[in-house]
Short mmCIF file of C-alpha atoms in Angstrom, two decimals:
data_model
loop_
_atom_site.label_atom_id
_atom_site.label_comp_id
_atom_site.label_asym_id
_atom_site.label_seq_id
_atom_site.Cartn_x
_atom_site.Cartn_y
_atom_site.Cartn_z
CA UNK A 1 0.02 -0.01 0.01
CA UNK A 2 1.26 3.49 -0.76
CA UNK A 3 2.05 6.04 1.92
CA UNK A 4 -0.72 8.45 2.94
CA UNK A 5 -1.11 11.34 0.60
CA UNK A 6 -0.89 14.96 1.70
CA UNK A 7 -4.68 15.32 1.26
CA UNK A 8 -5.42 12.24 3.35
CA UNK A 9 -3.51 13.67 6.29
CA UNK A 10 -4.60 17.32 5.97
CA UNK A 11 -8.26 16.38 6.41
CA UNK A 12 -7.47 14.71 9.73
CA UNK A 13 -5.18 17.40 11.17
CA UNK A 14 -7.76 19.56 13.01
CA UNK A 15 -9.03 16.64 15.00
CA UNK A 16 -5.56 15.19 15.56
CA UNK A 17 -4.30 18.60 16.80
CA UNK A 18 -7.28 18.96 19.16
CA UNK A 19 -6.55 15.51 20.62
CA UNK A 20 -2.84 16.28 20.97
CA UNK A 21 -3.71 19.40 22.91
CA UNK A 22 -5.76 17.32 25.28
CA UNK A 23 -2.77 15.00 25.82
CA UNK A 24 -0.14 17.69 26.19
CA UNK A 25 -2.03 20.73 27.49
CA UNK A 26 0.34 22.84 25.44
CA UNK A 27 -0.15 24.11 21.88
CA UNK A 28 3.53 23.89 20.87
CA UNK A 29 4.00 20.41 22.35
CA UNK A 30 0.78 19.36 20.68
CA UNK A 31 1.93 20.53 17.26
CA UNK A 32 5.25 18.70 17.75
CA UNK A 33 3.36 15.58 18.70
CA UNK A 34 1.15 15.87 15.59
CA UNK A 35 4.22 16.18 13.40
CA UNK A 36 5.80 13.16 14.97
CA UNK A 37 2.61 11.05 14.65
CA UNK A 38 2.21 11.99 11.00
CA UNK A 39 5.87 11.25 10.33
CA UNK A 40 5.51 7.89 12.02
CA UNK A 41 2.33 7.09 10.08
CA UNK A 42 4.06 7.97 6.80
CA UNK A 43 6.91 5.56 7.67
CA UNK A 44 4.38 2.83 8.26
CA UNK A 45 3.24 3.36 4.67
CA UNK A 46 -0.36 2.71 5.45
CA UNK A 47 -3.23 5.11 4.75
CA UNK A 48 -3.96 6.38 8.25
CA UNK A 49 -7.42 6.46 9.81
CA UNK A 50 -8.00 9.09 12.44
CA UNK A 51 -8.01 6.44 15.14
CA UNK A 52 -4.60 5.13 14.00
CA UNK A 53 -3.07 8.63 14.00
CA UNK A 54 -4.51 9.30 17.48
CA UNK A 55 -3.17 5.95 18.66
CA UNK A 56 0.25 6.81 17.34
CA UNK A 57 0.11 10.25 19.03
CA UNK A 58 -1.07 8.65 22.28
CA UNK A 59 1.78 6.15 22.27
CA UNK A 60 4.39 8.74 21.35
CA UNK A 61 3.16 11.03 24.14
CA UNK A 62 3.13 8.22 26.71
CA UNK A 63 6.68 7.14 25.70
CA UNK A 64 7.93 10.69 25.78
CA UNK A 65 6.57 11.19 29.24
CA UNK A 66 8.28 8.04 30.50
CA UNK A 67 11.60 8.60 28.71
CA UNK A 68 12.01 12.36 29.18
CA UNK A 69 10.74 12.92 32.68
CA UNK A 70 7.46 14.45 31.52
CA UNK A 71 5.76 13.41 34.75
CA UNK A 72 7.37 16.35 36.50
CA UNK A 73 6.25 18.81 33.83
CA UNK A 74 2.74 17.35 33.91
CA UNK A 75 2.55 17.88 37.72
CA UNK A 76 3.69 21.49 37.19
CA UNK A 77 1.07 21.95 34.49
CA UNK A 78 -1.64 20.61 36.76
CA UNK A 79 -0.51 22.99 39.47
CA UNK A 80 -0.84 25.89 37.10
CA UNK A 81 -4.24 24.65 35.92
CA UNK A 82 -5.47 24.51 39.55
CA UNK A 83 -4.77 28.20 39.86
CA UNK A 84 -7.12 29.08 37.08
CA UNK A 85 -10.67 30.17 37.87
CA UNK A 86 -12.58 27.74 35.63
CA UNK A 87 -13.47 24.77 37.74
CA UNK A 88 -14.06 22.52 34.71
CA UNK A 89 -10.53 23.25 33.41
CA UNK A 90 -9.20 22.45 36.84
CA UNK A 91 -11.12 19.21 37.09
CA UNK A 92 -10.14 18.06 33.57
CA UNK A 93 -6.49 18.98 34.19
CA UNK A 94 -6.46 16.91 37.37
CA UNK A 95 -7.57 13.72 35.58
CA UNK A 96 -4.91 11.13 34.82
CA UNK A 97 -3.79 11.20 31.20
CA UNK A 98 -5.65 8.07 30.03
CA UNK A 99 -8.88 9.24 31.73
CA UNK A 100 -8.55 12.68 30.23
CA UNK A 101 -7.84 11.20 26.79
CA UNK A 102 -10.80 8.73 26.97
CA UNK A 103 -13.18 11.45 28.01
CA UNK A 104 -12.03 13.79 25.20
CA UNK A 105 -12.32 11.01 22.60
CA UNK A 106 -15.89 10.24 23.59
CA UNK A 107 -17.21 13.69 24.54
CA UNK A 108 -15.41 15.79 21.93
CA UNK A 109 -14.58 13.39 19.06
CA UNK A 110 -17.69 11.23 19.48
CA UNK A 111 -15.65 8.03 19.27
CA UNK A 112 -17.24 4.76 20.33
CA UNK A 113 -15.64 2.48 22.85
CA UNK A 114 -13.92 0.38 20.22
CA UNK A 115 -12.24 3.45 18.76
CA UNK A 116 -11.23 4.67 22.21
CA UNK A 117 -9.75 1.24 22.93
CA UNK A 118 -7.79 1.40 19.68
CA UNK A 119 -6.37 4.81 20.42
CA UNK A 120 -5.40 3.96 23.98
CA UNK A 121 -4.18 0.50 22.92
CA UNK A 122 -6.26 -1.27 25.53
CA UNK A 123 -9.14 -3.76 25.49
CA UNK A 124 -12.60 -2.35 24.99
CA UNK A 125 -13.56 -3.23 28.59
CA UNK A 126 -10.57 -1.28 29.88
CA UNK A 127 -11.51 1.73 27.77
CA UNK A 128 -15.01 1.58 29.20
CA UNK A 129 -13.67 1.38 32.79
CA UNK A 130 -11.27 4.26 32.11
CA UNK A 131 -14.09 6.37 30.87
CA UNK A 132 -16.28 5.43 33.82
CA UNK A 133 -13.50 6.40 36.24
CA UNK A 134 -13.09 9.79 34.52
CA UNK A 135 -16.79 10.47 34.73
CA UNK A 136 -16.94 9.45 38.37
CA UNK A 137 -14.02 11.71 39.24
CA UNK A 138 -15.69 14.63 37.54
CA UNK A 139 -18.94 13.96 39.29
CA UNK A 140 -17.13 13.79 42.64
CA UNK A 141 -15.28 16.99 41.86
CA UNK A 142 -18.54 18.70 40.95
CA UNK A 143 -20.14 17.62 44.27
CA UNK A 144 -17.13 18.88 46.18
CA UNK A 145 -17.29 22.16 44.30
CA UNK A 146 -20.98 22.56 45.18
CA UNK A 147 -20.32 21.87 48.81
CA UNK A 148 -17.54 24.42 48.95
CA UNK A 149 -19.89 27.16 47.74
#
């Protein structure tokens, strides 16, 4: 099969960039991640589906965090997010990466569980559990926020 054409990839970029921003929380890092994901997909030589590109971006981001000490930067980012005034931004920023990603894929991208599982590289049941945990954390945070008022 031939490598993906420029047009194939261009059509997917807005959604891939949005997802990369959910993962990284930083526009520059997100764009770097998109570039790496597209480069990787082109090296595979397959015509990429959106789910495949997102799976590549997710794996690259996860590997980068592990190999470059991104966990420290992510804690700093969450600390900054907590200082913002929008409670939803705070609550989303406080979610673990996989939960934040699963929620974004379902709520924003309208992916089904099978697509979420493909992107996160987990079984469908695990994707469903991850999404359930994210929703439960957000509900709990909303209750706490209401009590604090």
